[in-house]
Amino acid sequence: RSGGARCRTLVVMPNEPDDRGAGTPKLLADLEGTGVQTVSAGIALGARTALAEEPPLAFERYRDEGELGRGGMGEVRLCMDHRIGRRVALKMLRAGEGSRSGSGPRFLREARVQGRLEHPVVVPIYDLGVAPDGRPFFTMKRIAGNTLERVLTESASGNAGLSERWTQRRLLNAFAQVCQAVHYAHERGVIHRDLKPSNIMLGDFGEVYVLDWGVAKVIGDEPFDEAEIVMPSEPTTLPDALGPTLGGDGSSQPTGVGEVLGTPGYMAPEQIDGVSSKVGFAADIYALGAILFEILALQPLHLRSSLAHVFGSTIAGVDLPKRLRECGRDASPELVAICVTATSLQPDDRHADVRALLAPLERFLEGDRDLELRRRFAGAATDEAELAAAHAIDHVDSDARGRALAACSRALALDPDDTRARAILLRLLLTPPEQTPDTVEQELVESERDTIRANARGGFTAFGSFLAFVPVVAWMGLRDGLALGALVALIGAGMVVSFLGARARHPEIWAAPLSLALSTLALMVLSRLLGPFVLVPGLAMANAIGFSLESRGRRRIAYVIGAALAIVLPAALELAGIWPPSYDFRDGTLAILPRLTELPRTQTMVLLWSASLAAIVVPALLVSRTRDALRNAERRLAVAAWQLSQLVPQQKPAAPGRL
C-alpha cells in the first residue's frame, strides 16, 4: 500500500534463518537477472506486511526467565523487559516453524487481531519484533491466575480452595465481563470462534481475560482474508479423550472448505459443517451459552464420552432443563432461559447479539429477576401438577402422585406465592393413597424389624430375670430336679436367641417365633410348681402383650395363641391323664398338688409375691412404652399437619368499616 494506492508485491524470504546474517544478501544475489525489481529487503512476516530486521542487540531488551507454555507452533516465555522494568509474556514461533509456509503470517495475524482489541478483558500487546534468529515474536501483559476450566473442575470435585474463592456469584460476574469483551470484539468485526473455559483466565486480583484469538475471524478485513491466512490457536486443546483441537494443530495450511475450526462441545452446529462463510457472531453466542451452562451445572453441556457423541449432541440439541436435573443442580429460570436461547440450533434463533444475552444476566445479578418469566414457568408446572394430582387421586396411581408432588415443588420454587400450587400440594398431602406404596410398605417392614430387635434386647433381660426364680424354687425344696434343669436350659436358650435376634437382619422370620416358643415351654415347666392356673396366667399374659405389640396381622394372632398354650397344653395334658394332676377337689375345697418342689409357707409366699408383682409391672411397662411411642407419633403428625396448613395462606378477617 503506498499513499492510499494498492499494488501487489512479491515478498521473498530465505527458508532458514542465517545466524551470520548472510541469508538476505545471498537471496538478493540470487534474484539478480530474474527480472524482479527489488524494492526493499527485509524479513517478511505476512502478505502485504513486512517488519524490517532489527539489529540483533535489540532483542537484548528482554531477558529470558523460562518457559510459560507451548502450543502447536508457538511458545510463550517469561521475560524481563529491561527498557520498561517489568516482566512480560513473550510469544514467538517455535524453532523450525519459520520455514513452514504461512506460519509467519498467521503468527503476525494473531498479534494484530489481539492488539486491535483495546479492552480490559483482552490481554494487551506491548511489542512486536524479530528475534536474532529470525523468528517473529510479540510481547504482552503477563497474567497470573487460573483458567475457568480449572476452577469449574475444582468445584465439581468438591475440593475446597478455588471453589470457595470463586463462588457461582463471582463466576457469573466474571462471565458478564467476558460477554462485554466479546461484544466489544463483535462491534469491531472480530469473531473469536474458540471461546471455552480454558480460554478464560481468572486473575489473582479479580482480573478476567479472554485468551487465544489465534483462530479469530475478522469480518470485512481484506488483509486477513479467510482464504489466505487462518492461524491455528496454540493453547486450544481438547481433553485427552477427544484428541487435538480440530483445525488447530499448528499446520501451515490455510483453512479450506470442509475443515472444522474450534473445540467440540463449544462449537456451534454451523461450525461443524466446515463452511467458513456460515460462521458468524452467533457462533460465539452459542459458545457463551455452553460456558454459562457449565458454570451452572459444573458439567459440560455436551458429554465428552467420544468425539462422535459430542458432534451428535451438538447437531441434535440438548434439553437443558433435563440435563440440569441429570447433573443434580438447580438453577434460576432466568439463567436457564439464557442458556436455552444462546444454544439454539439455528443461529437466527439465538440472541440477536451478545448485548441481548448480557441484558437478562445483568438484571439477574442486580437482583431484578424476571418475575413474569418465573410466574409463567410456575404456572406451567402447576398445570402439570393439577393433571397428575387428579389422576393420582382418581386412579390410585402412585407414580402420578410422585409427578404431581414434584411439579408442585417446582412451581413453588419458582413462585412461592402460587396459591394454586399450595392448594394442590395440601390436597395431596392430606389425602393419602388408598394403597400403601411399595416403598412405604418396605419402610414399615424395616420399622417393624427395628422394633423386634429392640424387643429382643429387652427379651434378653426378661429371660435373665427368670433366672432369679431358680434359687427361690430350689430354696423351696426340689421334688423334680430334671424339670428344674429343663427350666434353666430353656431360659439360657431364650437368652441366646434374644441376643442373636437383636442383631439379625430378618428377626421376624426366626428370632421372635423361637423366643416365644422357648418362653412358652419355660412357663409349661413352671406350671408343674403350682399348676397351670396359678402364677402361670399372669406371666403368659405378659408374654402375649410383649409379642403382640411388636407384630401385626396374622402374626399377632399366632403370637397370642402361642402365649396361651402355656396354660392350655398343661391343662389338656392333665385332663388327658398324661401329666399327673396339679389340683385335688375335695368337699368343696381346692388343694394344690406340687410336682416340682415342696410348698413351705415362707418360700412359697416369696415366690408368689415376686411372680405376681412381675405379672403386674412387666405388662404395665410394655403398654406404657407403646403408649409413649404412639403419643410421640401423634405429636409428630400434629406438627406436620400444622406445617402443611401454613402452605395455604390464612384469610385475614376484614377490619371493621372496610369492605
Short mmCIF file of N, CA, C and O in Angstrom, two decimals, residues 45-47 49 73 102-117 125 128 136 138 189-193 212-219 221-233 255 261 276:
data_model
loop_
_atom_site.label_atom_id
_atom_site.label_comp_id
_atom_site.label_asym_id
_atom_site.label_seq_id
_atom_site.Cartn_x
_atom_site.Cartn_y
_atom_site.Cartn_z
N LEU A 45 6.90 -11.04 7.12
CA LEU A 45 6.14 -11.78 8.11
C LEU A 45 4.72 -12.05 7.67
O LEU A 45 4.00 -12.77 8.34
N GLY A 46 4.24 -11.46 6.60
CA GLY A 46 2.86 -11.71 6.20
C GLY A 46 2.58 -11.06 4.88
O GLY A 46 3.33 -10.20 4.42
N ALA A 47 1.47 -11.48 4.22
CA ALA A 47 1.07 -10.89 2.95
C ALA A 47 0.83 -9.41 3.14
O ALA A 47 0.09 -9.01 4.02
N THR A 49 2.58 -7.21 4.49
CA THR A 49 3.08 -6.63 5.73
C THR A 49 4.48 -7.12 5.94
O THR A 49 4.73 -8.31 5.82
N MET A 73 2.48 -24.30 17.33
CA MET A 73 3.63 -23.79 16.58
C MET A 73 4.30 -22.62 17.28
O MET A 73 5.22 -22.02 16.76
N GLY A 102 3.25 -19.97 5.63
CA GLY A 102 2.07 -19.43 6.29
C GLY A 102 2.21 -19.26 7.78
O GLY A 102 1.39 -18.59 8.39
N SER A 103 3.24 -19.86 8.41
CA SER A 103 3.35 -19.75 9.86
C SER A 103 3.58 -18.31 10.29
O SER A 103 2.98 -17.83 11.25
N GLY A 104 4.50 -17.62 9.58
CA GLY A 104 4.76 -16.23 9.94
C GLY A 104 3.55 -15.35 9.81
O GLY A 104 3.21 -14.61 10.75
N PRO A 105 2.84 -15.36 8.68
CA PRO A 105 1.64 -14.53 8.56
C PRO A 105 0.58 -14.85 9.60
O PRO A 105 -0.05 -13.94 10.14
N ARG A 106 0.40 -16.12 9.91
CA ARG A 106 -0.61 -16.47 10.90
C ARG A 106 -0.20 -15.97 12.29
O ARG A 106 -1.04 -15.50 13.06
N PHE A 107 1.07 -16.09 12.58
CA PHE A 107 1.56 -15.62 13.87
C PHE A 107 1.34 -14.11 13.99
O PHE A 107 0.88 -13.61 15.02
N LEU A 108 1.69 -13.38 12.95
CA LEU A 108 1.50 -11.93 12.94
C LEU A 108 0.04 -11.58 13.05
O LEU A 108 -0.34 -10.62 13.73
N ARG A 109 -0.81 -12.37 12.42
CA ARG A 109 -2.25 -12.09 12.42
C ARG A 109 -2.81 -12.15 13.84
O ARG A 109 -3.63 -11.31 14.24
N GLU A 110 -2.35 -13.14 14.63
CA GLU A 110 -2.83 -13.24 16.00
C GLU A 110 -2.47 -11.98 16.79
O GLU A 110 -3.29 -11.43 17.53
N ALA A 111 -1.24 -11.54 16.64
CA ALA A 111 -0.81 -10.35 17.37
C ALA A 111 -1.62 -9.13 16.96
O ALA A 111 -2.02 -8.32 17.80
N ARG A 112 -1.90 -8.99 15.66
CA ARG A 112 -2.60 -7.80 15.20
C ARG A 112 -4.07 -7.83 15.58
O ARG A 112 -4.65 -6.80 15.93
N VAL A 113 -4.70 -9.01 15.52
CA VAL A 113 -6.10 -9.11 15.93
C VAL A 113 -6.23 -8.82 17.41
O VAL A 113 -7.10 -8.05 17.84
N GLN A 114 -5.37 -9.43 18.21
CA GLN A 114 -5.43 -9.21 19.65
C GLN A 114 -5.05 -7.78 19.99
O GLN A 114 -5.63 -7.17 20.90
N GLY A 115 -4.10 -7.21 19.27
CA GLY A 115 -3.66 -5.85 19.56
C GLY A 115 -4.69 -4.79 19.24
O GLY A 115 -4.73 -3.75 19.88
N ARG A 116 -5.54 -5.05 18.24
CA ARG A 116 -6.53 -4.04 17.88
C ARG A 116 -7.71 -4.00 18.85
O ARG A 116 -8.49 -3.06 18.84
N LEU A 117 -7.83 -5.03 19.70
CA LEU A 117 -8.94 -5.08 20.66
C LEU A 117 -8.47 -4.48 21.98
O LEU A 117 -7.98 -5.17 22.87
N ILE A 125 -1.22 -6.13 23.86
CA ILE A 125 0.05 -6.41 23.18
C ILE A 125 0.97 -5.21 23.40
O ILE A 125 0.58 -4.07 23.20
N LEU A 128 6.17 -5.86 19.13
CA LEU A 128 6.18 -6.81 18.02
C LEU A 128 7.54 -6.68 17.34
O LEU A 128 7.98 -5.57 17.03
N PRO A 136 9.78 -14.34 14.44
CA PRO A 136 8.99 -13.20 14.93
C PRO A 136 8.49 -13.47 16.34
O PRO A 136 8.33 -14.62 16.76
N PHE A 138 6.02 -11.47 19.73
CA PHE A 138 5.34 -10.29 20.28
C PHE A 138 5.23 -10.49 21.79
O PHE A 138 5.22 -11.61 22.29
N GLY A 189 -15.91 -6.26 14.38
CA GLY A 189 -15.87 -7.24 13.31
C GLY A 189 -15.03 -8.47 13.58
O GLY A 189 -14.64 -9.17 12.64
N VAL A 190 -14.73 -8.78 14.85
CA VAL A 190 -13.88 -9.93 15.19
C VAL A 190 -14.73 -11.00 15.85
O VAL A 190 -15.42 -10.74 16.85
N ILE A 191 -14.68 -12.22 15.31
CA ILE A 191 -15.36 -13.38 15.87
C ILE A 191 -14.29 -14.28 16.48
O ILE A 191 -13.35 -14.69 15.79
N HIS A 192 -14.40 -14.60 17.74
CA HIS A 192 -13.37 -15.38 18.42
C HIS A 192 -13.29 -16.80 17.89
O HIS A 192 -12.22 -17.32 17.60
N ARG A 193 -14.39 -17.49 17.82
CA ARG A 193 -14.56 -18.84 17.27
C ARG A 193 -13.99 -19.97 18.12
O ARG A 193 -14.12 -21.13 17.75
N ASP A 212 -6.42 -16.30 23.61
CA ASP A 212 -6.33 -17.13 22.40
C ASP A 212 -7.23 -16.62 21.28
O ASP A 212 -8.27 -17.21 20.97
N TRP A 213 -6.80 -15.56 20.64
CA TRP A 213 -7.51 -15.01 19.49
C TRP A 213 -6.90 -15.50 18.19
O TRP A 213 -7.10 -14.91 17.14
N GLY A 214 -6.18 -16.62 18.26
CA GLY A 214 -5.46 -17.10 17.09
C GLY A 214 -6.34 -17.62 15.97
O GLY A 214 -5.93 -17.62 14.81
N VAL A 215 -7.54 -18.10 16.28
CA VAL A 215 -8.42 -18.60 15.22
C VAL A 215 -9.55 -17.61 14.94
O VAL A 215 -10.55 -17.97 14.33
N ALA A 216 -9.38 -16.38 15.43
CA ALA A 216 -10.44 -15.39 15.25
C ALA A 216 -10.66 -15.09 13.78
O ALA A 216 -9.74 -15.12 12.95
N LYS A 217 -11.89 -14.79 13.45
CA LYS A 217 -12.26 -14.40 12.09
C LYS A 217 -12.61 -12.92 12.09
O LYS A 217 -13.33 -12.44 12.95
N VAL A 218 -12.05 -12.21 11.12
CA VAL A 218 -12.27 -10.77 11.02
C VAL A 218 -13.18 -10.51 9.82
O VAL A 218 -12.87 -10.89 8.70
N ILE A 219 -14.30 -9.87 10.11
CA ILE A 219 -15.28 -9.59 9.06
C ILE A 219 -14.89 -8.34 8.29
O ILE A 219 -14.59 -7.29 8.88
N ASP A 221 -12.27 -7.52 6.53
CA ASP A 221 -10.90 -7.02 6.61
C ASP A 221 -10.06 -7.78 5.60
O ASP A 221 -9.61 -8.90 5.84
N GLU A 222 -9.82 -7.18 4.46
CA GLU A 222 -9.16 -7.88 3.36
C GLU A 222 -7.77 -8.38 3.70
O GLU A 222 -7.38 -9.47 3.29
N PRO A 223 -6.97 -7.64 4.48
CA PRO A 223 -5.64 -8.17 4.79
C PRO A 223 -5.67 -9.50 5.53
O PRO A 223 -4.71 -10.24 5.53
N PHE A 224 -6.77 -9.81 6.16
CA PHE A 224 -6.87 -11.06 6.88
C PHE A 224 -7.98 -11.90 6.27
O PHE A 224 -8.82 -12.45 6.95
N ASP A 225 -7.98 -11.98 4.98
CA ASP A 225 -8.97 -12.76 4.26
C ASP A 225 -8.88 -14.21 4.71
O ASP A 225 -7.80 -14.78 4.79
N GLU A 226 -10.03 -14.81 4.99
CA GLU A 226 -10.06 -16.18 5.48
C GLU A 226 -9.42 -17.14 4.50
O GLU A 226 -8.85 -18.15 4.88
N ALA A 227 -9.49 -16.85 3.20
CA ALA A 227 -8.94 -17.76 2.20
C ALA A 227 -7.42 -17.73 2.18
O ALA A 227 -6.78 -18.62 1.65
N GLU A 228 -6.82 -16.67 2.75
CA GLU A 228 -5.37 -16.54 2.68
C GLU A 228 -4.69 -17.04 3.95
O GLU A 228 -3.80 -17.87 3.90
N ILE A 229 -5.10 -16.53 5.11
CA ILE A 229 -4.39 -16.88 6.33
C ILE A 229 -5.37 -17.10 7.46
O ILE A 229 -6.18 -16.24 7.77
N VAL A 230 -5.32 -18.27 8.04
CA VAL A 230 -6.07 -18.58 9.26
C VAL A 230 -5.10 -19.24 10.21
O VAL A 230 -4.58 -20.30 9.93
N MET A 231 -4.82 -18.58 11.30
CA MET A 231 -3.81 -19.08 12.21
C MET A 231 -4.44 -19.99 13.25
O MET A 231 -5.38 -19.60 13.92
N PRO A 232 -3.94 -21.22 13.39
CA PRO A 232 -4.47 -22.08 14.43
C PRO A 232 -4.12 -21.54 15.80
O PRO A 232 -3.18 -20.79 15.97
N SER A 233 -4.92 -21.97 16.79
CA SER A 233 -4.72 -21.49 18.15
C SER A 233 -3.80 -22.42 18.91
O SER A 233 -4.06 -23.60 19.00
N THR A 255 -7.20 -22.54 6.14
CA THR A 255 -8.47 -23.22 6.31
C THR A 255 -9.18 -23.33 4.98
O THR A 255 -9.37 -22.34 4.28
N LEU A 261 -12.98 -25.83 12.47
CA LEU A 261 -12.11 -24.99 13.29
C LEU A 261 -12.83 -24.70 14.59
O LEU A 261 -13.91 -24.12 14.59
N SER A 276 -16.71 -21.88 6.22
CA SER A 276 -16.34 -20.68 6.97
C SER A 276 -17.35 -19.56 6.81
O SER A 276 -17.59 -18.80 7.74
#
